[in-house]
XYZ file of C-alpha atoms in Angstrom:
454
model
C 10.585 -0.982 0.566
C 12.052 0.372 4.027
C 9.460 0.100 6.003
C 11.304 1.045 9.188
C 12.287 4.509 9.929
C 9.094 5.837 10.194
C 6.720 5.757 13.001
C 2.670 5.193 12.113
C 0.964 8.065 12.450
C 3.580 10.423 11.126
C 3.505 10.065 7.677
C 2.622 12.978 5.213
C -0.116 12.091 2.813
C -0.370 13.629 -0.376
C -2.602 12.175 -3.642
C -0.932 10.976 -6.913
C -2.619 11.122 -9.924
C -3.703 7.871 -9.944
C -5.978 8.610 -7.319
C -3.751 6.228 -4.360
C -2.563 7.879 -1.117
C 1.635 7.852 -1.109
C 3.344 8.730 1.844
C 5.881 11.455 1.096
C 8.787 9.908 3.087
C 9.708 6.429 1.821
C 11.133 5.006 -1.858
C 7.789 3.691 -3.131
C 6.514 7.591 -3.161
C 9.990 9.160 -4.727
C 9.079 6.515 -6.927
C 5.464 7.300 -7.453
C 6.100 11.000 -7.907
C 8.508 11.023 -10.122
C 10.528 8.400 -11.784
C 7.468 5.650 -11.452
C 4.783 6.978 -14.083
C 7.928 6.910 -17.173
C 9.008 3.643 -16.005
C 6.030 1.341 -15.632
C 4.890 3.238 -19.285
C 8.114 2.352 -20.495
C 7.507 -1.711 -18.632
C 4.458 -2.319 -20.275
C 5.304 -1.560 -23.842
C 5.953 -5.587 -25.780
C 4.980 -9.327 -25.762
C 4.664 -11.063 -21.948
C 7.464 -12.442 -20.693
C 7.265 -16.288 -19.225
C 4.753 -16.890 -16.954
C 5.736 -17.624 -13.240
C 4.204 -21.061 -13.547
C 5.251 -23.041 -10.257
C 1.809 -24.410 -9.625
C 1.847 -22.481 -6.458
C -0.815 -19.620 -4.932
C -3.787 -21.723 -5.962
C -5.060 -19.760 -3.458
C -3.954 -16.565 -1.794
C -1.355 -17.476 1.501
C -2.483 -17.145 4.959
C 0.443 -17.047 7.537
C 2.519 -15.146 9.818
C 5.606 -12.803 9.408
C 8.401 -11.410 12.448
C 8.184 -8.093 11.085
C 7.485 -6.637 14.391
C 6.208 -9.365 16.929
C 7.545 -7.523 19.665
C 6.709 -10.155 21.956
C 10.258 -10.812 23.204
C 12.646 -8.763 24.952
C 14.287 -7.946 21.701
C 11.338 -6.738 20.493
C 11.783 -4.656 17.817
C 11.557 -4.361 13.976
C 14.019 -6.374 12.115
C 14.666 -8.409 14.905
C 13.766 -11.930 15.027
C 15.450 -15.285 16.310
C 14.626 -19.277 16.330
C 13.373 -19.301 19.895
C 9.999 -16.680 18.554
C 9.767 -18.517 15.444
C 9.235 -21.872 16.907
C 7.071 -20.600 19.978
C 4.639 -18.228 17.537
C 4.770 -21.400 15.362
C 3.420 -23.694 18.605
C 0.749 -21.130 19.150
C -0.790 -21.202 16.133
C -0.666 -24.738 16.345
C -2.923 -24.887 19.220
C -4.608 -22.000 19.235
C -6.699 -22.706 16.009
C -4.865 -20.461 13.059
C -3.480 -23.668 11.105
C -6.438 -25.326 11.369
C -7.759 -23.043 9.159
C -5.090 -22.983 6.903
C -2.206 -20.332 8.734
C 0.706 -22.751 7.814
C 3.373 -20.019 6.231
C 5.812 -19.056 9.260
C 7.737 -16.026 7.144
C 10.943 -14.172 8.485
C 11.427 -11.021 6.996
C 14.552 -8.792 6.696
C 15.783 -10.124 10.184
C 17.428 -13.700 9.783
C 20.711 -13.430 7.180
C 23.992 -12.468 8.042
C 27.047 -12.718 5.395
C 27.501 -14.161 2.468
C 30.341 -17.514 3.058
C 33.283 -18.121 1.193
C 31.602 -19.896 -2.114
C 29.308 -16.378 -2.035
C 26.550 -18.051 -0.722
C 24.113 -16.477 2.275
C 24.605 -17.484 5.593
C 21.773 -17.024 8.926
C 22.765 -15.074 11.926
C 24.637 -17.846 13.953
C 23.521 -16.181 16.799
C 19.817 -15.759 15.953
C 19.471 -19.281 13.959
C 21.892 -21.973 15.071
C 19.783 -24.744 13.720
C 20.032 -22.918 10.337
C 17.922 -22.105 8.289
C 17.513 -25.905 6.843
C 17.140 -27.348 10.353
C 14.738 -24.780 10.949
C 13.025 -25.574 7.975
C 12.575 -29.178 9.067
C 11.404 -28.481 12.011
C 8.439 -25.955 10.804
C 7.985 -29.122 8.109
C 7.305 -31.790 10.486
C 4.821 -29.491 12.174
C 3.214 -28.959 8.863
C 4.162 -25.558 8.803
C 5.694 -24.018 5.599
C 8.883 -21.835 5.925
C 9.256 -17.887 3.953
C 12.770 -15.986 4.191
C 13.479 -12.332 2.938
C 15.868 -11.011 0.173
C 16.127 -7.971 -1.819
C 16.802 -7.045 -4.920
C 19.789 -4.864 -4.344
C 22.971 -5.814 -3.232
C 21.878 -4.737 0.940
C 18.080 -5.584 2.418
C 16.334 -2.878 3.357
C 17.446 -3.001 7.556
C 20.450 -4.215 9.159
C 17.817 -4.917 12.093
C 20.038 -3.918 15.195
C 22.787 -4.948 13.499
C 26.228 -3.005 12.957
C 26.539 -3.910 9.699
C 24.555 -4.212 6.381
C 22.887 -7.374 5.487
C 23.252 -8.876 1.802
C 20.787 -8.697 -0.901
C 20.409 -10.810 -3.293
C 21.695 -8.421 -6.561
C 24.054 -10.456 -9.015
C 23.348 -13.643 -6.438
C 19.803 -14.587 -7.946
C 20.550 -18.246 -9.499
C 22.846 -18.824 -6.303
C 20.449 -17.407 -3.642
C 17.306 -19.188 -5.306
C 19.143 -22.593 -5.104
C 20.406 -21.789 -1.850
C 17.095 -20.974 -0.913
C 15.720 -24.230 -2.433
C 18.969 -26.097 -0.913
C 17.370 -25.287 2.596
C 13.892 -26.549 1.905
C 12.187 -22.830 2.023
C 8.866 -22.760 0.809
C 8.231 -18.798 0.185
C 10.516 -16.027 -0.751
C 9.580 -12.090 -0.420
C 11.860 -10.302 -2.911
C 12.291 -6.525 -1.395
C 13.675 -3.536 -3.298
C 16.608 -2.150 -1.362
C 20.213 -1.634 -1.807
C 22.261 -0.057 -4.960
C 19.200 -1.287 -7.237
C 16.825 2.076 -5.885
C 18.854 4.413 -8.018
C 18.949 1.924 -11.124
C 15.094 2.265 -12.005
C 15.625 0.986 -15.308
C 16.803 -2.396 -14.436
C 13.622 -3.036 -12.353
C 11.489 -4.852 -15.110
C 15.154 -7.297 -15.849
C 15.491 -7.752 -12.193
C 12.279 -9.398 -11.347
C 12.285 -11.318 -14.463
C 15.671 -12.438 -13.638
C 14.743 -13.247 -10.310
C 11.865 -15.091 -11.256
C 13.683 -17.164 -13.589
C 15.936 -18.085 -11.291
C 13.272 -19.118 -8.861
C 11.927 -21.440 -11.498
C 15.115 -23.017 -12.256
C 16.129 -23.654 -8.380
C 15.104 -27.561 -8.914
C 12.162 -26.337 -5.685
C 8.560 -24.627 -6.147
C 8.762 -21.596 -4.010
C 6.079 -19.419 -3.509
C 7.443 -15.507 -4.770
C 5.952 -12.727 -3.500
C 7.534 -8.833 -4.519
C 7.138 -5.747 -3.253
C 8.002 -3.266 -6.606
C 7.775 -5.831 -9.558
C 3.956 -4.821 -10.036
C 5.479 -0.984 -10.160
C 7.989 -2.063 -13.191
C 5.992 -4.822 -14.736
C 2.748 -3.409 -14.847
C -0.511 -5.170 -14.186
C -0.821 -7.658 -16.910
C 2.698 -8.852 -16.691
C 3.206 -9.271 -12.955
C 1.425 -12.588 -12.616
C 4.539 -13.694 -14.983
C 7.310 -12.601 -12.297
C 5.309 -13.399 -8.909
C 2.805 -15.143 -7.143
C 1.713 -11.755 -5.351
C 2.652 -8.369 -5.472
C 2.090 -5.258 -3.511
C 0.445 -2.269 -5.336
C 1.035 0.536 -2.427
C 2.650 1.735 0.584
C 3.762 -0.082 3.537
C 0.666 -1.115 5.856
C 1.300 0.171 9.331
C -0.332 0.262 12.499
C -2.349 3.342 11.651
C -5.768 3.880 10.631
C -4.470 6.681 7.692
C -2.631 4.065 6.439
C -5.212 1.306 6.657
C -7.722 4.100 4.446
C -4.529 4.712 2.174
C -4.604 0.614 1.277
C -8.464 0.461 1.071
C -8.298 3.752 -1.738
C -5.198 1.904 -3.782
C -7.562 -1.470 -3.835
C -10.180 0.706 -5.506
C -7.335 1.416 -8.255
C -7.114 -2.070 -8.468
C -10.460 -2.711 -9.707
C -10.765 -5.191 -12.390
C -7.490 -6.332 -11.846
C -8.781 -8.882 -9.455
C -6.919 -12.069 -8.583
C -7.136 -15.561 -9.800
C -5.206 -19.051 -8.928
C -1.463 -18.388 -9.301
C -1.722 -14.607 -8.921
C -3.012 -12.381 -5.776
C -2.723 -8.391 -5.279
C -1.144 -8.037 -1.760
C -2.146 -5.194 0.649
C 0.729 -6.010 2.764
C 0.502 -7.163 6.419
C -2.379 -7.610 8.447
C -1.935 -5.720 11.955
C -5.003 -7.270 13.817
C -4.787 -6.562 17.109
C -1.884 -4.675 17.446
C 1.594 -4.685 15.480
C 3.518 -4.206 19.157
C 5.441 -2.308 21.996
C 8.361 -0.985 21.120
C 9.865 -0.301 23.732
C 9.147 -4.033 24.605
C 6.176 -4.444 27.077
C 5.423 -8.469 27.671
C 2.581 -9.685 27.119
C 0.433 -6.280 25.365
C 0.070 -5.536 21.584
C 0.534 -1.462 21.946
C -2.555 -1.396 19.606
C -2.630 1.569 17.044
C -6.023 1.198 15.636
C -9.392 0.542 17.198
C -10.977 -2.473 17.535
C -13.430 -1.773 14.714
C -10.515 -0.624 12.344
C -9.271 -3.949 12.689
C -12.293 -5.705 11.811
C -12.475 -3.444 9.105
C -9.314 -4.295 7.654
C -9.834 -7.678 7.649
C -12.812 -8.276 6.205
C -11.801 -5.959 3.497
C -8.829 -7.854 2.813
C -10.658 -11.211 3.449
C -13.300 -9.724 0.715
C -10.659 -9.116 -2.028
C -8.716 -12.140 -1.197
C -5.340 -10.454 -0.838
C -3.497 -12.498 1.339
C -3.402 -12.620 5.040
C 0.182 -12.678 6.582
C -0.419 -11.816 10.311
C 2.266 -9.520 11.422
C 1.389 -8.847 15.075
C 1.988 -11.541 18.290
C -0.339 -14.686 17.629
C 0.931 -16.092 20.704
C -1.263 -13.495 22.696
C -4.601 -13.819 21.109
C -7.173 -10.524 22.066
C -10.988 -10.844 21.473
C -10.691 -8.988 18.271
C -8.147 -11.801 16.850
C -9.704 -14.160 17.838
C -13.031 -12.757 16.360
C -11.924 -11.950 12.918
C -8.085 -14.073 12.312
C -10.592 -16.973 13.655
C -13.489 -16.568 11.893
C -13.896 -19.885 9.641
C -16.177 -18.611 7.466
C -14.731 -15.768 6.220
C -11.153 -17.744 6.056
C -13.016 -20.430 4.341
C -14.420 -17.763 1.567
C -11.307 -16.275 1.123
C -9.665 -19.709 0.156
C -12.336 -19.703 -2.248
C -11.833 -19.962 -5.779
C -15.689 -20.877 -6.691
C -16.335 -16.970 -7.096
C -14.382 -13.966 -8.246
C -12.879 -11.945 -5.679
C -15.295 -9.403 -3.445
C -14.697 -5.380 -4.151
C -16.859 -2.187 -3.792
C -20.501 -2.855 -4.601
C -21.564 0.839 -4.247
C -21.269 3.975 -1.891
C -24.095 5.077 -0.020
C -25.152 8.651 0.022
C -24.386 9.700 4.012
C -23.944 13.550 5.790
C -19.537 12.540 5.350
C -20.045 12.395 1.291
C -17.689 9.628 0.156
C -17.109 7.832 3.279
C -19.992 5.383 3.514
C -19.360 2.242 1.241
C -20.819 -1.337 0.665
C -18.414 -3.714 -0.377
C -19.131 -7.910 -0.915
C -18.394 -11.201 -2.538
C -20.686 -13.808 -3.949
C -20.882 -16.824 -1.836
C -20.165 -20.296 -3.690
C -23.592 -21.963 -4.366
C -24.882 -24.191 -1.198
C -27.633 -26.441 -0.891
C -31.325 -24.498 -0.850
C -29.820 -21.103 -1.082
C -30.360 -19.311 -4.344
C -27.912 -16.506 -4.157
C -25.775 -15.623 -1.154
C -23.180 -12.892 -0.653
C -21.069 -11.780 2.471
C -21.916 -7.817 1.866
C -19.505 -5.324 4.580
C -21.038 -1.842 4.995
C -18.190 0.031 5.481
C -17.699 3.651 7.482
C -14.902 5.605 6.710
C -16.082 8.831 8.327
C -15.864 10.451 11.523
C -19.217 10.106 12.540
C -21.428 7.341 13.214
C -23.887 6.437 9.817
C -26.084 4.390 8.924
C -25.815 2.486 5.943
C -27.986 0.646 3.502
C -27.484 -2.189 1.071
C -29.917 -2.354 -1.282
C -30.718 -6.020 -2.916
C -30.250 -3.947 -6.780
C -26.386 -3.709 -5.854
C -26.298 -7.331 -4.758
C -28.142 -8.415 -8.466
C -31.290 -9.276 -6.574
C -34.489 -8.433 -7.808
C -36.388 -5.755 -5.334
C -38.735 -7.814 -3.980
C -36.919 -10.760 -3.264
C -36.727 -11.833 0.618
C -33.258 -12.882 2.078
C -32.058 -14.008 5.277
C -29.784 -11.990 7.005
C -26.685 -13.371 9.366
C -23.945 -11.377 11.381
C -20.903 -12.786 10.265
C -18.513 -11.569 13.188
C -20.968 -13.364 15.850
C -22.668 -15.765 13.904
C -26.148 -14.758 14.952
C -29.224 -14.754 12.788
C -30.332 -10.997 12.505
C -33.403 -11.557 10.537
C -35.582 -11.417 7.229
C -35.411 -8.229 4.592
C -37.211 -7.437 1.127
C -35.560 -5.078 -0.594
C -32.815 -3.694 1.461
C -30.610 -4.125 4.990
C -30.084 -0.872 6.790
C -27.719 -0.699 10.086
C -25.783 1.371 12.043
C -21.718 1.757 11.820
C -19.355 2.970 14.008
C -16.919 5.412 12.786
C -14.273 3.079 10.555
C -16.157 -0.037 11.144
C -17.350 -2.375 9.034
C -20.870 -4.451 9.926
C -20.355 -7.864 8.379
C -23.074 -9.707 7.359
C -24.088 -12.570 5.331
C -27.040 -12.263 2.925
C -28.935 -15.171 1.593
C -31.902 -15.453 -0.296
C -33.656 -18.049 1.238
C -33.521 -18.728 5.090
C -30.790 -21.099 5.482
C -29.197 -21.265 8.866
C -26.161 -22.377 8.459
């Protein structure tokens, strides 16, 4: 989807019928309104096609994408070059993030340039003259894993600064997928731009095709699509991708951080598993950037607490986390939540099902005050655990209970109570935990039935 003519903030909301916020501006909602509904009817009707069994998405990806670093003088979206690869790629190096398992370094519609005489792609000499293979071995020796962009059409989505249009991908797929193999990439995000957004019927073929071609490259690449879940429908998506978005672009913007929260809720039961994750699209934490360039700031667009709401939520459901902001100039609230091991280390969890809304409390903004969790793995002495985030989407302050009954917990059983952003033990409750919020924020705590310190 073009996710780049529109500045956050501006974007009209209006509700579909299925409940999920669409902006009114962009392809997914012409989509949505109209065309969308017929189509992904029409997509689910007969058998499942092959699955998209590469052995790859055991767990949902953590990483980083150049979508709009804007920590270089080019700053800007669409913009991207080997000198901010390698040097966001150093930084997370040392600053903790592969550690705890950051290791995809993703370019998105930013790095190709033409197609060469034999029709394959070729990178933008001038952004990439390594190439895209010696760029890949570099990221490899590091122990970093490499992720390019295509689309499905016969252009990408931007032409990023650029005075002319970039290829897709559109009657290319076997080439491009060995291509992309060729190079030693690791993760491919299939887009849905170009002469393909007015050929809605061919959406279902296209990721199948795609897919299939992916499979057959002779390299396991991780595949992750922005419209396939929109053409394939949910039980047949897992069969063309190893995650797929299920809404609008994510901006920098708390209306659209609420619009992804509200599709996840659509989502429900359609929860993840090894192989397979729902996407909710880039993380923003901190700030997605200045544009006009400003060195060394993240322009934030959201508060502090919106960003430790929206990561927690999307730690919770384990969609995963590709970082789209400037790693290489780490703020408090990164380094609180994009470095906080236990909630990275329950997300790469595959010991319970994925977290989701528990239950909404009854507060004066009706609606707006939620509890959301996950079930912790079993650990030594500890009966039942859960990381439980009481969740404000109103205006106002609130305070907000969780009540053991929503947790499975029998009334009077006594738990332990931990604040997961600090680490600090809060105390004992029987029955309940009540605490204030602040307006969008999220309190994040863990929940334990006996009085394990961990």
């Amino acid at each position: 989807v073009h996710r780049h003519t529109q500045q956050p903030g501006s974007e009209k909301l209006y509700r579909h019928d299925s409940g999920c916020l669409r902006t009114g501006s962009n392809v997914m909602s012409a989509l949505a309104s109209s065309w969308l509904p017929w189509v992904v009817g029409m997509a689910w009707i007969g058998a499942p096609a092959n699955a998209m069994d590469n052995g790859l998405g055991l767990t949902p990806p953590l990483g980083w994408n150049t979508w709009m670093t804007c920590g270089e003088s080019t700053c800007g979206h669409d913009v991207c070059n080997e000198d901010e690869v390698k040097s966001t790629a150093l930084a997370m190096k040392s600053n903790g993030m592969q550690d705890l398992g950051f290791v995809y370094v993703n370019m998105d519609d930013c790095w190709a340039s033409h197609r060469n005489s034999t029709g394959a792609l070729t990178a933008d000499p001038l952004r990439f003259p390594s190439g895209i293979d010696g760029l890949a071995n570099w990221l490899h020796d590091l122990g970093f894993k490499l992720g390019v962009y295509t689309s499905a059409g016969n252009t990408t989505c931007s032409s990023g600064g650029r005075n002319y249009s970039i290829p897709g991908s559109r009657d290319h797929y076997d080439l491009d997928a060995r291509t992309f193999a060729s190079w030693g990439v690791d993760y491919v995000k299939l887009d849905w731009c170009g002469d393909i957004k007015k050929d809605l019927l061919a959406g279902k073929k296209a990721h199948e095709e795609f897919a299939a071609a992916m499979n057959a490259s002779g390299k396991a690449m991780y595949l992750e699509v922005v419209a396939g879940y929109f053409f394939t429908g949910p039980k047949e998506v897992q069969t063309v991708a190893n995650s797929w978005r299920f809404c609008e672009d994510h901006h920098d913007a708390w209306s659209s951080s609420e619009e992804q929260l509200i599709c996840r809720l659509d989502q429900e039961g359609l929860a993840g598993s090894p192989g397979g994750w729902p996407y909710m699209d880039f993380l923003l934490t901190g700030g997605q950037g200045c544009s006009p360039f400003s060195r060394g700031a993240h322009c934030p667009g959201q508060t502090d607490d919106e960003y430790k709401t929206t990561f927690a939520l999307w730690t919770l459901t384990q969609s995963p986390l590709i970082v789209a902001t400037d790693v290489r100039n780490m703020t408090s609230v990164m380094n609180m939540t994009l470095l906080n091991k236990e909630m990275i280390d329950l997300h790469q969890s595959t010991d319970t099902v994925p977290g989701k809304r528990l239950a909404v409390w009854d507060c004066k903004e009706p609606l707006s005050c939620e509890i959301w969790g996950r079930k912790l793995p079993p650990a030594p002495q500890s009966t039942d655990g859960w990381i439980v985030a009481l969740v404000n989407r109103g205006k106002d302050e609130h305070s907000i209970t969780v009540k053991w009954q929503d947790l499975g917990l029998e009334s009077q059983t006594t738990a332990s109570v931990h604040n997961v952003w600090t680490g600090e033990f809060v105390g004992n409750a029987t029955g309940s935990w009540s605490d204030k919020v602040p307006t969008h924020g999220t309190v994040l705590v863990r929940i334990e039935t006996v009085s394990v310190q961990r």
